[in-house]
Short mmCIF file of C-alpha atoms in Angstrom, two decimals:
data_model
loop_
_atom_site.label_atom_id
_atom_site.label_comp_id
_atom_site.label_asym_id
_atom_site.label_seq_id
_atom_site.Cartn_x
_atom_site.Cartn_y
_atom_site.Cartn_z
CA UNK C 1 -1.85 0.48 20.53
CA UNK C 2 -1.20 -0.32 16.85
CA UNK C 3 -3.98 -0.03 14.30
CA UNK C 4 -3.18 -3.51 12.99
CA UNK C 5 -1.02 -6.14 14.62
CA UNK C 6 -0.44 -9.81 13.81
CA UNK C 7 1.15 -12.22 16.26
CA UNK C 8 2.66 -15.48 15.04
CA UNK C 9 0.07 -15.52 12.25
CA UNK C 10 -0.09 -18.75 10.27
CA UNK C 11 -2.36 -19.67 7.38
CA UNK C 12 -2.66 -23.08 5.77
CA UNK C 13 -4.40 -23.49 2.44
CA UNK C 14 -6.76 -26.41 1.94
CA UNK C 15 -4.07 -28.32 0.03
CA UNK C 16 -1.89 -28.10 3.18
CA UNK C 17 0.38 -25.45 1.68
CA UNK C 18 1.65 -23.13 4.41
CA UNK C 19 1.06 -19.66 2.97
CA UNK C 20 1.90 -17.66 6.11
CA UNK C 21 4.38 -18.89 8.68
CA UNK C 22 4.61 -17.01 11.97
CA UNK C 23 3.97 -13.47 10.74
CA UNK C 24 4.58 -10.66 13.24
CA UNK C 25 3.50 -7.34 11.75
CA UNK C 26 2.49 -3.96 13.15
CA UNK C 27 0.93 -0.92 11.50
CA UNK C 28 1.20 2.26 13.56
CA UNK C 29 -1.13 5.22 13.13
CA UNK C 30 -0.55 7.69 10.23
CA UNK C 31 2.24 5.59 8.74
CA UNK C 32 3.00 4.46 5.18
CA UNK C 33 4.22 0.84 5.07
CA UNK C 34 5.61 -1.01 2.06
CA UNK C 35 5.50 -4.79 1.80
CA UNK C 36 8.11 -6.19 -0.60
CA UNK C 37 8.80 -9.68 -1.81
CA UNK C 38 8.68 -11.97 -4.85
CA UNK C 39 5.49 -13.40 -6.31
CA UNK C 40 4.14 -16.12 -4.07
CA UNK C 41 5.73 -14.67 -0.93
CA UNK C 42 2.34 -14.39 0.79
CA UNK C 43 1.74 -10.63 0.55
CA UNK C 44 -1.81 -10.82 -0.80
CA UNK C 45 -2.71 -13.58 1.64
CA UNK C 46 -1.50 -11.45 4.54
CA UNK C 47 -3.52 -8.47 3.32
CA UNK C 48 -6.70 -10.55 3.28
CA UNK C 49 -6.29 -11.19 7.01
CA UNK C 50 -6.30 -7.49 7.86
CA UNK C 51 -10.07 -7.12 7.52
CA UNK C 52 -11.25 -10.67 7.99
CA UNK C 53 -11.49 -11.90 4.40
CA UNK C 54 -9.37 -14.83 5.58
CA UNK C 55 -9.28 -16.33 9.06
CA UNK C 56 -5.92 -17.43 10.53
CA UNK C 57 -5.17 -21.11 10.91
CA UNK C 58 -3.34 -20.08 14.07
CA UNK C 59 -2.02 -16.91 15.66
CA UNK C 60 -3.75 -13.57 16.07
CA UNK C 61 -4.84 -10.60 14.00
CA UNK C 62 -5.69 -7.55 16.11
CA UNK C 63 -7.33 -4.39 14.79
CA UNK C 64 -7.21 -1.52 17.30
CA UNK C 65 -6.19 -4.15 19.85
CA UNK C 66 -9.24 -6.37 19.23
CA UNK C 67 -9.47 -9.75 17.56
CA UNK C 68 -11.69 -9.93 14.47
CA UNK C 69 -15.01 -11.65 15.27
CA UNK C 70 -18.42 -12.06 13.67
CA UNK C 71 -19.71 -9.32 15.96
CA UNK C 72 -17.21 -6.67 14.90
CA UNK C 73 -16.48 -7.69 11.29
CA UNK C 74 -18.63 -4.90 9.83
CA UNK C 75 -16.83 -2.27 11.89
CA UNK C 76 -13.47 -3.82 11.00
CA UNK C 77 -14.25 -3.52 7.29
CA UNK C 78 -15.20 0.13 7.75
CA UNK C 79 -11.87 0.67 9.47
CA UNK C 80 -9.64 -1.33 7.08
CA UNK C 81 -10.28 -0.86 3.36
CA UNK C 82 -8.58 -3.09 0.79
CA UNK C 83 -7.96 -2.27 -2.88
CA UNK C 84 -7.16 -5.43 -4.84
CA UNK C 85 -4.61 -5.65 -7.61
CA UNK C 86 -7.22 -6.20 -10.33
CA UNK C 87 -9.78 -3.35 -10.24
CA UNK C 88 -12.31 -5.50 -12.11
CA UNK C 89 -12.65 -7.50 -8.88
CA UNK C 90 -14.19 -4.42 -7.22
CA UNK C 91 -16.02 -2.56 -9.98
CA UNK C 92 -19.51 -3.73 -10.92
CA UNK C 93 -21.97 -0.81 -10.93
CA UNK C 94 -23.45 0.80 -14.09
CA UNK C 95 -21.65 4.14 -13.56
CA UNK C 96 -18.54 5.38 -11.80
CA UNK C 97 -20.62 7.48 -9.43
CA UNK C 98 -22.82 4.53 -8.45
CA UNK C 99 -19.80 2.35 -7.94
CA UNK C 100 -18.19 4.82 -5.56
CA UNK C 101 -21.51 5.17 -3.71
CA UNK C 102 -21.92 1.43 -3.23
CA UNK C 103 -19.74 1.12 -0.11
CA UNK C 104 -21.08 4.12 1.81
CA UNK C 105 -24.66 3.14 0.93
CA UNK C 106 -24.11 -0.34 2.35
CA UNK C 107 -22.78 1.19 5.54
CA UNK C 108 -26.33 2.45 6.07
CA UNK C 109 -25.48 6.11 5.62
CA UNK C 110 -28.17 8.60 4.65
CA UNK C 111 -28.30 9.80 1.00
CA UNK C 112 -26.88 13.24 1.83
CA UNK C 113 -23.83 11.75 3.58
CA UNK C 114 -23.34 9.26 0.74
CA UNK C 115 -23.43 12.07 -1.82
CA UNK C 116 -20.90 14.08 0.20
CA UNK C 117 -18.54 11.11 0.42
CA UNK C 118 -18.85 10.42 -3.30
CA UNK C 119 -18.08 14.06 -4.11
CA UNK C 120 -15.08 13.98 -1.79
CA UNK C 121 -13.68 10.74 -3.26
CA UNK C 122 -14.25 11.96 -6.83
CA UNK C 123 -12.33 15.14 -6.04
CA UNK C 124 -9.49 13.31 -4.27
CA UNK C 125 -8.95 10.94 -7.20
CA UNK C 126 -9.60 13.46 -9.99
CA UNK C 127 -12.58 11.59 -11.41
CA UNK C 128 -14.85 14.56 -12.15
CA UNK C 129 -14.99 13.86 -15.90
CA UNK C 130 -15.73 10.15 -15.38
CA UNK C 131 -18.69 10.28 -12.96
CA UNK C 132 -21.30 9.14 -15.47
CA UNK C 133 -19.07 6.76 -17.43
CA UNK C 134 -19.48 2.99 -17.48
CA UNK C 135 -16.58 1.66 -15.36
CA UNK C 136 -15.83 -1.35 -17.56
CA UNK C 137 -15.28 0.95 -20.55
CA UNK C 138 -12.48 2.81 -18.78
CA UNK C 139 -8.75 2.32 -19.13
CA UNK C 140 -6.85 0.21 -16.62
CA UNK C 141 -5.52 3.28 -14.83
CA UNK C 142 -8.96 4.88 -14.66
CA UNK C 143 -10.46 1.67 -13.29
CA UNK C 144 -7.76 1.59 -10.63
CA UNK C 145 -8.62 5.11 -9.53
CA UNK C 146 -12.33 4.24 -9.39
CA UNK C 147 -11.61 1.17 -7.25
CA UNK C 148 -9.53 3.27 -4.86
CA UNK C 149 -12.23 5.96 -4.75
CA UNK C 150 -14.84 3.35 -3.83
CA UNK C 151 -12.77 2.30 -0.83
CA UNK C 152 -11.76 5.84 0.15
CA UNK C 153 -15.46 6.85 0.16
CA UNK C 154 -15.96 4.48 3.09
CA UNK C 155 -13.43 6.62 5.01
CA UNK C 156 -11.23 3.83 6.37
CA UNK C 157 -8.42 4.62 8.78
CA UNK C 158 -6.23 1.97 7.15
CA UNK C 159 -5.98 1.75 3.35
CA UNK C 160 -4.42 -1.47 2.02
CA UNK C 161 -3.36 -1.56 -1.63
CA UNK C 162 -2.20 -4.73 -3.37
CA UNK C 163 0.19 -3.74 -6.20
CA UNK C 164 -1.53 -0.36 -6.74
CA UNK C 165 0.74 0.67 -9.63
CA UNK C 166 0.34 -2.55 -11.63
CA UNK C 167 -0.85 -1.75 -15.13
CA UNK C 168 -0.44 2.02 -14.78
CA UNK C 169 1.52 4.16 -17.23
CA UNK C 170 4.24 6.45 -15.84
CA UNK C 171 1.85 9.39 -15.56
CA UNK C 172 -0.67 7.25 -13.70
CA UNK C 173 2.01 6.03 -11.31
CA UNK C 174 3.12 9.61 -10.61
CA UNK C 175 -0.45 10.76 -9.95
CA UNK C 176 -1.19 7.82 -7.66
CA UNK C 177 2.05 8.32 -5.75
CA UNK C 178 1.25 12.00 -5.19
CA UNK C 179 -2.22 11.06 -3.93
CA UNK C 180 -1.00 8.37 -1.53
CA UNK C 181 1.61 10.73 -0.08
CA UNK C 182 -1.14 13.08 1.13
CA UNK C 183 -3.17 10.50 3.02
CA UNK C 184 -1.26 10.07 6.32
CA UNK C 185 -0.79 13.76 7.11
CA UNK C 186 -3.87 15.27 5.47
CA UNK C 187 -6.42 12.56 6.25
CA UNK C 188 -4.78 10.68 9.12
CA UNK C 189 -4.77 7.38 7.25
CA UNK C 190 -2.29 4.55 7.56
CA UNK C 191 -1.24 3.18 4.16
CA UNK C 192 -0.08 -0.40 3.61
CA UNK C 193 0.92 -1.35 0.07
CA UNK C 194 2.79 -4.01 -1.85
CA UNK C 195 4.80 -3.27 -4.98
CA UNK C 196 7.49 -4.63 -7.24
CA UNK C 197 8.55 -1.08 -8.18
CA UNK C 198 11.18 -0.64 -5.49
CA UNK C 199 12.11 2.82 -6.77
CA UNK C 200 8.77 4.09 -5.45
CA UNK C 201 9.31 2.81 -1.94
CA UNK C 202 11.75 5.46 -0.65
CA UNK C 203 9.45 8.22 -1.89
CA UNK C 204 6.43 7.11 0.10
CA UNK C 205 7.23 4.50 2.77
CA UNK C 206 8.09 5.15 6.41
CA UNK C 207 8.54 1.45 7.16
CA UNK C 208 9.33 -1.55 4.98
CA UNK C 209 8.61 -5.24 5.50
CA UNK C 210 10.20 -7.91 3.31
CA UNK C 211 8.48 -11.27 2.82
CA UNK C 212 9.67 -14.53 1.32
CA UNK C 213 8.16 -18.02 1.44
CA UNK C 214 5.38 -16.89 3.79
CA UNK C 215 7.72 -15.33 6.36
CA UNK C 216 8.80 -11.83 7.29
CA UNK C 217 12.52 -11.89 6.54
CA UNK C 218 13.25 -8.26 7.34
CA UNK C 219 11.71 -5.02 8.55
CA UNK C 220 12.90 -1.50 9.21
CA UNK C 221 13.21 1.95 7.72
CA UNK C 222 13.91 2.52 4.04
CA UNK C 223 17.58 3.16 4.80
CA UNK C 224 17.89 0.02 6.90
CA UNK C 225 16.27 -2.25 4.33
CA UNK C 226 18.01 -0.95 1.23
CA UNK C 227 21.43 -1.04 2.88
CA UNK C 228 20.96 -4.74 3.73
CA UNK C 229 22.45 -6.42 0.66
CA UNK C 230 22.14 -9.97 1.94
CA UNK C 231 18.42 -9.51 2.61
CA UNK C 232 17.78 -7.96 -0.79
CA UNK C 233 19.74 -10.65 -2.62
CA UNK C 234 17.87 -13.43 -0.82
CA UNK C 235 14.55 -12.08 -2.12
CA UNK C 236 15.87 -10.98 -5.54
CA UNK C 237 15.16 -7.33 -4.81
CA UNK C 238 17.33 -4.46 -5.98
CA UNK C 239 18.08 -1.13 -4.39
CA UNK C 240 16.44 1.78 -6.24
CA UNK C 241 18.38 3.53 -9.04
CA UNK C 242 19.40 6.68 -7.13
CA UNK C 243 21.07 5.00 -4.15
CA UNK C 244 22.56 2.45 -6.55
CA UNK C 245 24.17 5.29 -8.52
CA UNK C 246 25.40 6.99 -5.34
CA UNK C 247 26.87 3.70 -4.12
CA UNK C 248 28.77 3.32 -7.42
CA UNK C 249 30.08 6.89 -7.18
CA UNK C 250 31.27 6.26 -3.63
CA UNK C 251 33.04 3.10 -4.78
CA UNK C 252 34.75 5.20 -7.46
CA UNK C 253 36.04 7.61 -4.82
CA UNK C 254 33.45 10.39 -5.03
CA UNK C 255 32.70 11.91 -1.63
CA UNK C 256 28.91 11.96 -1.65
CA UNK C 257 26.35 11.30 1.06
CA UNK C 258 24.13 8.26 0.65
CA UNK C 259 20.48 9.10 -0.06
CA UNK C 260 17.39 7.08 -0.88
CA UNK C 261 14.76 9.73 -1.64
CA UNK C 262 14.89 12.00 -4.66
CA UNK C 263 15.01 15.23 -2.64
CA UNK C 264 17.81 13.88 -0.44
CA UNK C 265 19.74 12.61 -3.47
CA UNK C 266 19.44 16.00 -5.17
CA UNK C 267 20.91 17.69 -2.10
CA UNK C 268 23.71 15.10 -1.94
CA UNK C 269 24.69 15.74 -5.56
CA UNK C 270 24.70 19.52 -5.08
CA UNK C 271 26.95 19.20 -2.02
CA UNK C 272 29.25 16.70 -3.70
CA UNK C 273 29.79 18.76 -6.83
CA UNK C 274 29.86 22.19 -5.24
CA UNK C 275 26.71 23.61 -6.68
CA UNK C 276 23.71 25.21 -5.04
CA UNK C 277 20.15 24.06 -5.80
#
């Protein structure tokens, strides 16, 4: 049983614009899934169906094999946490600590459990020095971390992130990437994220979905997606820099193994040029 599954999911906006058109999507347990596609492809709209923010016009959304209903919506939103692209949409408390505590408190948890979850989320996101700060006075990257911490404190099994690296400097992107990498194995979470930074995808994703015009146009492993030129061209996506360089070297006659992740590419270069790491 998949943690999240959609079957022929369709969503029609009030102006009769078809935002989602027959979406079939599955999210297995302890998996990191990237959702790629141009602006307006329907990625954010799809995400909002995963915990009942939006209701399908037709088709099904199943969480742990169950349809989302009024009776289970609270449990669904404990299970599936969403971090929106703009952290200001989720931050509203007087201090960082209070903001992180908001979700667990509203789950009806006792103060001791809430405090434990806040401490855990603060530690996970490296927010120790910001606990008493006013969230709206923080930088964009700091706000993003606070928004993620607020969702993580609710201990979801599925963490959905809409463009999590948007607005972050390179250091912030590196820190966030390192954090997200730990979640499936260390905490048993499934991660679903959208991004326009395709170079990050091989480093973190197990599976990739590609969307365009409200449809899933491709899905598969990182290797399968980034070796599919026709698919990438149709959605104006590019393969990441490392495999692009390796492809060019191969075209120039260099005998080098294709690789998509940094560690694999490093090994390929060492083998190709006769050096040891």
